[in-house]
mmCIF file of C-alpha atoms in Angstrom:
data_model
loop_
_atom_site.group_PDB
_atom_site.id
_atom_site.type_symbol
_atom_site.label_atom_id
_atom_site.label_comp_id
_atom_site.label_asym_id
_atom_site.label_seq_id
_atom_site.Cartn_x
_atom_site.Cartn_y
_atom_site.Cartn_z
ATOM 1 C CA MET A 1223 110.327 113.119 90.695
ATOM 2 C CA VAL A 1224 111.340 109.431 91.827
ATOM 3 C CA LEU A 1225 108.396 108.084 90.615
ATOM 4 C CA ASP A 1226 109.069 109.479 86.815
ATOM 5 C CA SER A 1227 112.865 108.469 87.512
ATOM 6 C CA LEU A 1228 112.055 104.703 88.629
ATOM 7 C CA ILE A 1229 109.218 104.403 85.352
ATOM 8 C CA ASP A 1230 112.408 105.617 82.997
ATOM 9 C CA PHE A 1231 114.189 102.936 84.653
ATOM 10 C CA PHE A 1232 112.189 100.109 84.206
ATOM 11 C CA THR A 1233 110.986 100.975 80.868
ATOM 12 C CA ASN A 1234 114.588 100.271 79.841
ATOM 13 C CA TYR A 1235 115.300 97.636 81.826
ATOM 14 C CA GLY A 1236 111.664 95.732 82.596
ATOM 15 C CA SER A 1237 110.557 93.527 85.394
ATOM 16 C CA ILE A 1238 114.081 92.078 86.163
ATOM 17 C CA ALA A 1239 114.948 95.806 87.292
ATOM 18 C CA VAL A 1240 111.388 96.134 89.569
ATOM 19 C CA PHE A 1241 112.697 92.759 90.905
ATOM 20 C CA GLY A 1242 116.228 94.250 91.700
ATOM 21 C CA VAL A 1243 115.059 97.509 93.379
ATOM 22 C CA LEU A 1244 112.833 95.425 95.628
ATOM 23 C CA LEU A 1245 114.969 93.137 96.642
ATOM 24 C CA LEU A 1246 117.917 96.419 97.757
ATOM 25 C CA CYS A 1247 115.062 98.151 98.782
ATOM 26 C CA GLY A 1248 114.822 94.653 101.499
ATOM 27 C CA PHE A 1249 118.422 95.452 102.426
ATOM 28 C CA GLY A 1250 117.180 99.578 103.625
ATOM 29 C CA LEU A 1251 118.102 100.574 99.959
ATOM 30 C CA PRO A 1252 116.647 104.462 100.506
ATOM 31 C CA ILE A 1253 114.523 104.348 97.417
ATOM 32 C CA PRO A 1254 110.578 103.916 98.543
ATOM 33 C CA GLU A 1255 108.547 100.295 98.410
ATOM 34 C CA ASP A 1256 105.571 101.538 97.712
ATOM 35 C CA ILE A 1257 106.929 104.326 94.932
ATOM 36 C CA THR A 1258 108.743 101.542 93.232
ATOM 37 C CA LEU A 1259 105.562 99.017 93.083
ATOM 38 C CA VAL A 1260 103.290 101.816 91.790
ATOM 39 C CA ALA A 1261 106.248 102.425 89.085
ATOM 40 C CA GLY A 1262 105.878 98.367 88.449
ATOM 41 C CA GLY A 1263 102.200 98.901 88.008
ATOM 42 C CA VAL A 1264 102.617 101.846 85.414
ATOM 43 C CA ILE A 1265 105.134 100.221 83.038
ATOM 44 C CA SER A 1266 102.821 97.323 83.396
ATOM 45 C CA SER A 1267 99.667 99.275 81.898
ATOM 46 C CA MET A 1268 102.389 100.620 79.196
ATOM 47 C CA ALA A 1269 103.305 97.189 78.079
ATOM 48 C CA CYS A 1270 99.415 96.441 77.483
ATOM 49 C CA SER A 1271 99.225 99.413 75.724
ATOM 50 C CA VAL A 1272 102.111 98.332 73.416
ATOM 51 C CA GLY A 1273 101.166 94.823 73.000
ATOM 52 C CA GLY A 1274 97.003 95.986 72.342
ATOM 53 C CA THR A 1275 95.969 93.230 74.858
ATOM 54 C CA PHE A 1276 94.273 95.896 76.911
ATOM 55 C CA ILE A 1277 90.471 95.419 78.067
ATOM 56 C CA GLU A 1278 88.393 97.275 80.192
ATOM 57 C CA GLY A 1279 89.504 96.084 83.667
ATOM 58 C CA PHE A 1280 92.451 93.528 84.755
ATOM 59 C CA GLN A 1281 91.147 90.218 82.973
ATOM 60 C CA GLY A 1282 92.483 91.364 79.516
ATOM 61 C CA CYS A 1283 95.748 92.229 80.031
ATOM 62 C CA GLN A 1284 98.244 89.496 81.972
ATOM 63 C CA GLU A 1285 101.408 92.140 82.349
ATOM 64 C CA VAL A 1286 100.124 93.101 85.323
ATOM 65 C CA HIS A 1287 99.416 90.008 87.173
ATOM 66 C CA TYR A 1288 102.789 89.218 85.800
ATOM 67 C CA MET A 1289 104.274 91.904 87.334
ATOM 68 C CA LEU A 1290 102.576 91.408 90.873
ATOM 69 C CA ALA A 1291 104.159 88.085 91.260
ATOM 70 C CA VAL A 1292 107.398 89.859 90.343
ATOM 71 C CA ALA A 1293 107.474 92.305 92.992
ATOM 72 C CA MET A 1294 105.743 89.790 95.196
ATOM 73 C CA ALA A 1295 109.022 87.686 94.501
ATOM 74 C CA GLY A 1296 111.287 90.759 95.002
ATOM 75 C CA VAL A 1297 109.662 91.716 98.427
ATOM 76 C CA LEU A 1298 109.627 88.394 99.971
ATOM 77 C CA LEU A 1299 112.921 87.636 98.901
ATOM 78 C CA GLY A 1300 114.483 90.904 100.311
ATOM 79 C CA ASP A 1301 112.889 90.311 103.532
ATOM 80 C CA SER A 1302 114.092 86.803 103.759
ATOM 81 C CA THR A 1303 117.489 87.674 103.071
ATOM 82 C CA MET A 1304 117.622 90.303 106.260
ATOM 83 C CA PHE A 1305 116.170 87.526 108.407
ATOM 84 C CA PHE A 1306 118.846 84.594 107.408
ATOM 85 C CA LEU A 1307 121.586 87.186 107.825
ATOM 86 C CA GLY A 1308 120.372 87.755 111.450
ATOM 87 C CA ARG A 1309 119.736 84.141 112.013
ATOM 88 C CA ILE A 1310 123.080 82.534 110.438
ATOM 89 C CA PHE A 1311 125.448 85.451 111.519
ATOM 90 C CA GLY A 1312 123.437 86.632 114.975
ATOM 91 C CA GLU A 1313 124.844 89.862 116.745
ATOM 92 C CA LYS A 1314 128.242 89.548 114.894
ATOM 93 C CA LEU A 1315 126.366 91.174 112.210
ATOM 94 C CA LEU A 1316 126.010 94.478 114.440
ATOM 95 C CA LYS A 1317 130.091 94.467 113.859
ATOM 96 C CA ILE A 1318 129.844 95.278 110.274
ATOM 97 C CA LYS A 1319 129.208 99.022 109.470
ATOM 98 C CA PHE A 1320 126.337 99.120 107.353
ATOM 99 C CA PHE A 1321 124.135 96.800 109.414
ATOM 100 C CA ALA A 1322 125.358 98.669 112.624
ATOM 101 C CA LYS A 1323 123.667 102.204 110.902
ATOM 102 C CA ILE A 1324 120.182 100.274 109.946
ATOM 103 C CA VAL A 1325 120.342 98.183 113.543
ATOM 104 C CA THR A 1326 121.005 100.552 116.513
ATOM 105 C CA PRO A 1327 121.521 99.492 119.788
ATOM 106 C CA GLU A 1328 118.441 102.212 120.842
ATOM 107 C CA ARG A 1329 116.799 100.338 117.482
ATOM 108 C CA TYR A 1330 117.902 96.792 118.753
ATOM 109 C CA GLN A 1331 116.514 97.303 122.259
ATOM 110 C CA TRP A 1332 112.911 98.667 120.973
ATOM 111 C CA VAL A 1333 112.425 95.734 118.720
ATOM 112 C CA GLN A 1334 113.237 93.327 121.617
ATOM 113 C CA ASP A 1335 110.601 95.005 124.085
ATOM 114 C CA LYS A 1336 107.712 95.528 121.228
ATOM 115 C CA PHE A 1337 108.450 91.651 120.405
ATOM 116 C CA ALA A 1338 107.947 90.961 124.137
ATOM 117 C CA LYS A 1339 104.727 92.059 123.814
ATOM 118 C CA TYR A 1340 103.205 91.844 120.358
ATOM 119 C CA GLY A 1341 105.159 88.834 119.212
ATOM 120 C CA ILE A 1342 104.708 88.256 115.619
ATOM 121 C CA TRP A 1343 102.124 90.809 114.830
ATOM 122 C CA LEU A 1344 105.253 93.417 115.173
ATOM 123 C CA ILE A 1345 106.624 91.566 112.076
ATOM 124 C CA PHE A 1346 102.846 91.939 110.006
ATOM 125 C CA ALA A 1347 103.541 95.699 110.847
ATOM 126 C CA ALA A 1348 107.074 96.057 109.601
ATOM 127 C CA ARG A 1349 105.751 95.396 106.525
ATOM 128 C CA PHE A 1350 104.322 98.993 106.861
ATOM 129 C CA MET A 1351 106.665 100.779 108.255
ATOM 130 C CA PRO A 1352 109.607 101.622 105.875
ATOM 131 C CA GLY A 1353 112.503 102.750 108.183
ATOM 132 C CA LEU A 1354 111.636 99.949 110.347
ATOM 133 C CA ARG A 1355 111.214 96.995 108.367
ATOM 134 C CA SER A 1356 114.623 96.261 108.057
ATOM 135 C CA PRO A 1357 116.257 96.539 110.929
ATOM 136 C CA ILE A 1358 112.646 94.219 112.763
ATOM 137 C CA PHE A 1359 113.031 91.803 110.102
ATOM 138 C CA VAL A 1360 117.555 91.335 110.961
ATOM 139 C CA ILE A 1361 116.657 91.224 114.993
ATOM 140 C CA THR A 1362 113.623 88.964 114.449
ATOM 141 C CA GLY A 1363 116.402 87.145 112.880
ATOM 142 C CA ILE A 1364 118.861 87.508 115.670
ATOM 143 C CA THR A 1365 116.899 86.218 118.560
ATOM 144 C CA ARG A 1366 115.323 83.107 116.672
ATOM 145 C CA LYS A 1367 112.393 83.603 118.528
ATOM 146 C CA VAL A 1368 110.442 82.840 115.210
ATOM 147 C CA SER A 1369 110.778 79.756 112.758
ATOM 148 C CA TYR A 1370 111.470 81.247 109.031
ATOM 149 C CA ILE A 1371 108.205 79.728 107.949
ATOM 150 C CA LYS A 1372 106.071 81.590 110.434
ATOM 151 C CA PHE A 1373 107.842 84.331 109.779
ATOM 152 C CA LEU A 1374 107.275 83.595 105.910
ATOM 153 C CA MET A 1375 103.725 83.489 106.792
ATOM 154 C CA THR A 1376 102.853 86.472 108.489
ATOM 155 C CA ASP A 1377 105.637 88.724 106.192
ATOM 156 C CA GLY A 1378 103.812 87.440 102.863
ATOM 157 C CA ILE A 1379 99.808 88.077 104.208
ATOM 158 C CA ALA A 1380 101.066 91.265 105.072
ATOM 159 C CA ALA A 1381 102.592 91.763 101.798
ATOM 160 C CA LEU A 1382 99.314 90.369 99.922
ATOM 161 C CA ILE A 1383 97.883 93.288 101.399
ATOM 162 C CA SER A 1384 100.063 95.752 100.580
ATOM 163 C CA VAL A 1385 101.880 94.727 97.348
ATOM 164 C CA PRO A 1386 99.044 94.429 95.388
ATOM 165 C CA VAL A 1387 97.686 97.719 96.792
ATOM 166 C CA TRP A 1388 100.560 99.598 94.757
ATOM 167 C CA ILE A 1389 100.616 97.748 92.228
ATOM 168 C CA TYR A 1390 97.304 97.996 90.695
ATOM 169 C CA LEU A 1391 96.708 101.824 91.517
ATOM 170 C CA GLY A 1392 100.367 101.983 89.074
ATOM 171 C CA PHE A 1393 98.261 99.724 86.639
ATOM 172 C CA TRP A 1394 95.123 102.312 87.089
ATOM 173 C CA GLY A 1395 96.693 105.789 87.365
ATOM 174 C CA GLU A 1396 98.316 105.101 83.759
ATOM 175 C CA ARG A 1397 95.205 104.135 82.184
ATOM 176 C CA GLN A 1398 93.164 106.581 84.121
ATOM 177 C CA LEU A 1399 95.341 109.432 84.348
ATOM 178 C CA SER A 1400 96.699 112.040 81.607
ATOM 179 C CA ASP A 1401 98.909 113.624 84.361
ATOM 180 C CA LEU A 1402 101.678 111.089 86.244
ATOM 181 C CA ASN A 1403 101.864 114.485 88.641
ATOM 182 C CA LEU A 1404 98.577 113.240 89.700
ATOM 183 C CA LEU A 1405 99.288 109.384 90.079
ATOM 184 C CA ASP A 1406 102.115 111.042 92.500
ATOM 185 C CA HIS A 1407 99.315 112.520 94.301
ATOM 186 C CA TYR A 1408 97.229 109.879 95.129
ATOM 187 C CA VAL A 1409 100.480 107.809 95.900
ATOM 188 C CA LYS A 1410 101.076 110.084 98.871
ATOM 189 C CA LYS A 1411 97.104 110.234 99.711
ATOM 190 C CA GLY A 1412 97.745 106.459 100.191
ATOM 191 C CA GLN A 1413 100.568 106.737 102.280
ATOM 192 C CA TYR A 1414 98.841 109.423 104.555
ATOM 193 C CA GLY A 1415 96.172 106.781 104.498
ATOM 194 C CA VAL A 1416 98.241 103.698 105.803
ATOM 195 C CA LEU A 1417 100.135 105.121 108.231
ATOM 196 C CA THR A 1418 96.753 106.655 109.706
ATOM 197 C CA ILE A 1419 95.610 102.766 109.787
ATOM 198 C CA ILE A 1420 99.151 101.987 111.411
ATOM 199 C CA GLY A 1421 98.711 104.386 113.750
ATOM 200 C CA ILE A 1422 94.868 103.761 114.808
ATOM 201 C CA THR A 1423 96.126 99.624 114.895
ATOM 202 C CA ILE A 1424 98.947 100.022 117.205
ATOM 203 C CA VAL A 1425 96.601 102.761 119.477
ATOM 204 C CA THR A 1426 93.979 99.607 119.417
ATOM 205 C CA LEU A 1427 96.194 97.002 120.348
ATOM 206 C CA LEU A 1428 98.036 99.457 123.397
ATOM 207 C CA VAL A 1429 94.560 99.907 124.698
ATOM 208 C CA ILE A 1430 93.504 96.046 124.654
ATOM 209 C CA TRP A 1431 96.415 95.530 126.178
ATOM 210 C CA PHE A 1432 96.196 97.804 128.313
ATOM 211 C CA ALA A 1433 92.759 96.802 129.991
ATOM 212 C CA LYS A 1434 93.999 93.389 129.967
ATOM 213 C CA LYS A 1435 96.752 94.267 131.899
ATOM 214 C CA LYS A 1436 94.528 95.721 134.673
ATOM 215 C CA ILE A 1437 91.827 93.116 134.007
ATOM 216 C CA LYS A 1438 94.807 90.342 135.331
ATOM 217 C CA GLU A 1439 95.738 92.138 137.989
ATOM 218 C CA LYS A 1440 92.140 92.904 139.550
ATOM 219 C CA THR A 1441 91.216 89.523 138.827
ATOM 220 C CA GLY A 1442 94.600 87.576 138.775
ATOM 221 C CA PHE A 1443 93.437 85.662 135.560
#
């Protein structure tokens, strides 16, 4: 199980390992970011137990808050790196074999089309789309349609929603569940929940866009 392997790895190498894996996730490392964050939450809870500082709730243990800060830094730095690679090297980047696999011609065109329709909302949604996150951030940099400040703020707001959820789920799971398989079960349910929310959001935006288009055609405004 990926969760078990990550917990073992992070237990041996600490928060620097969590930071490193999250950074590589931003580069398209085929390890689920949410599982990585949950594992970070688990080892922060373990550290509380070893240190004997755990009190009911989160206030009595600073490890989980420290882990959250480390995780946010790793996530945002990884995303920012992909953005800047695209911004600095432009379409030349797509000639490199590694990036050519991540940003295929089909994905490039798809992101361009969606960006024209949804703007920075596509950046926000990308944080919740593991398979498309890296390509979207690279292409955002290539197109130069968004400043880095706007990119960082949009991605950061999305990360403030997703990252704490998984970190604290790992922390809570290690404290409350006797079997990590149950935690893995809750993680999968959470993933399905996130995908459902994304699906509903996309459908809602499409309906709104279609309705506005029809109104504009009828009224001319």
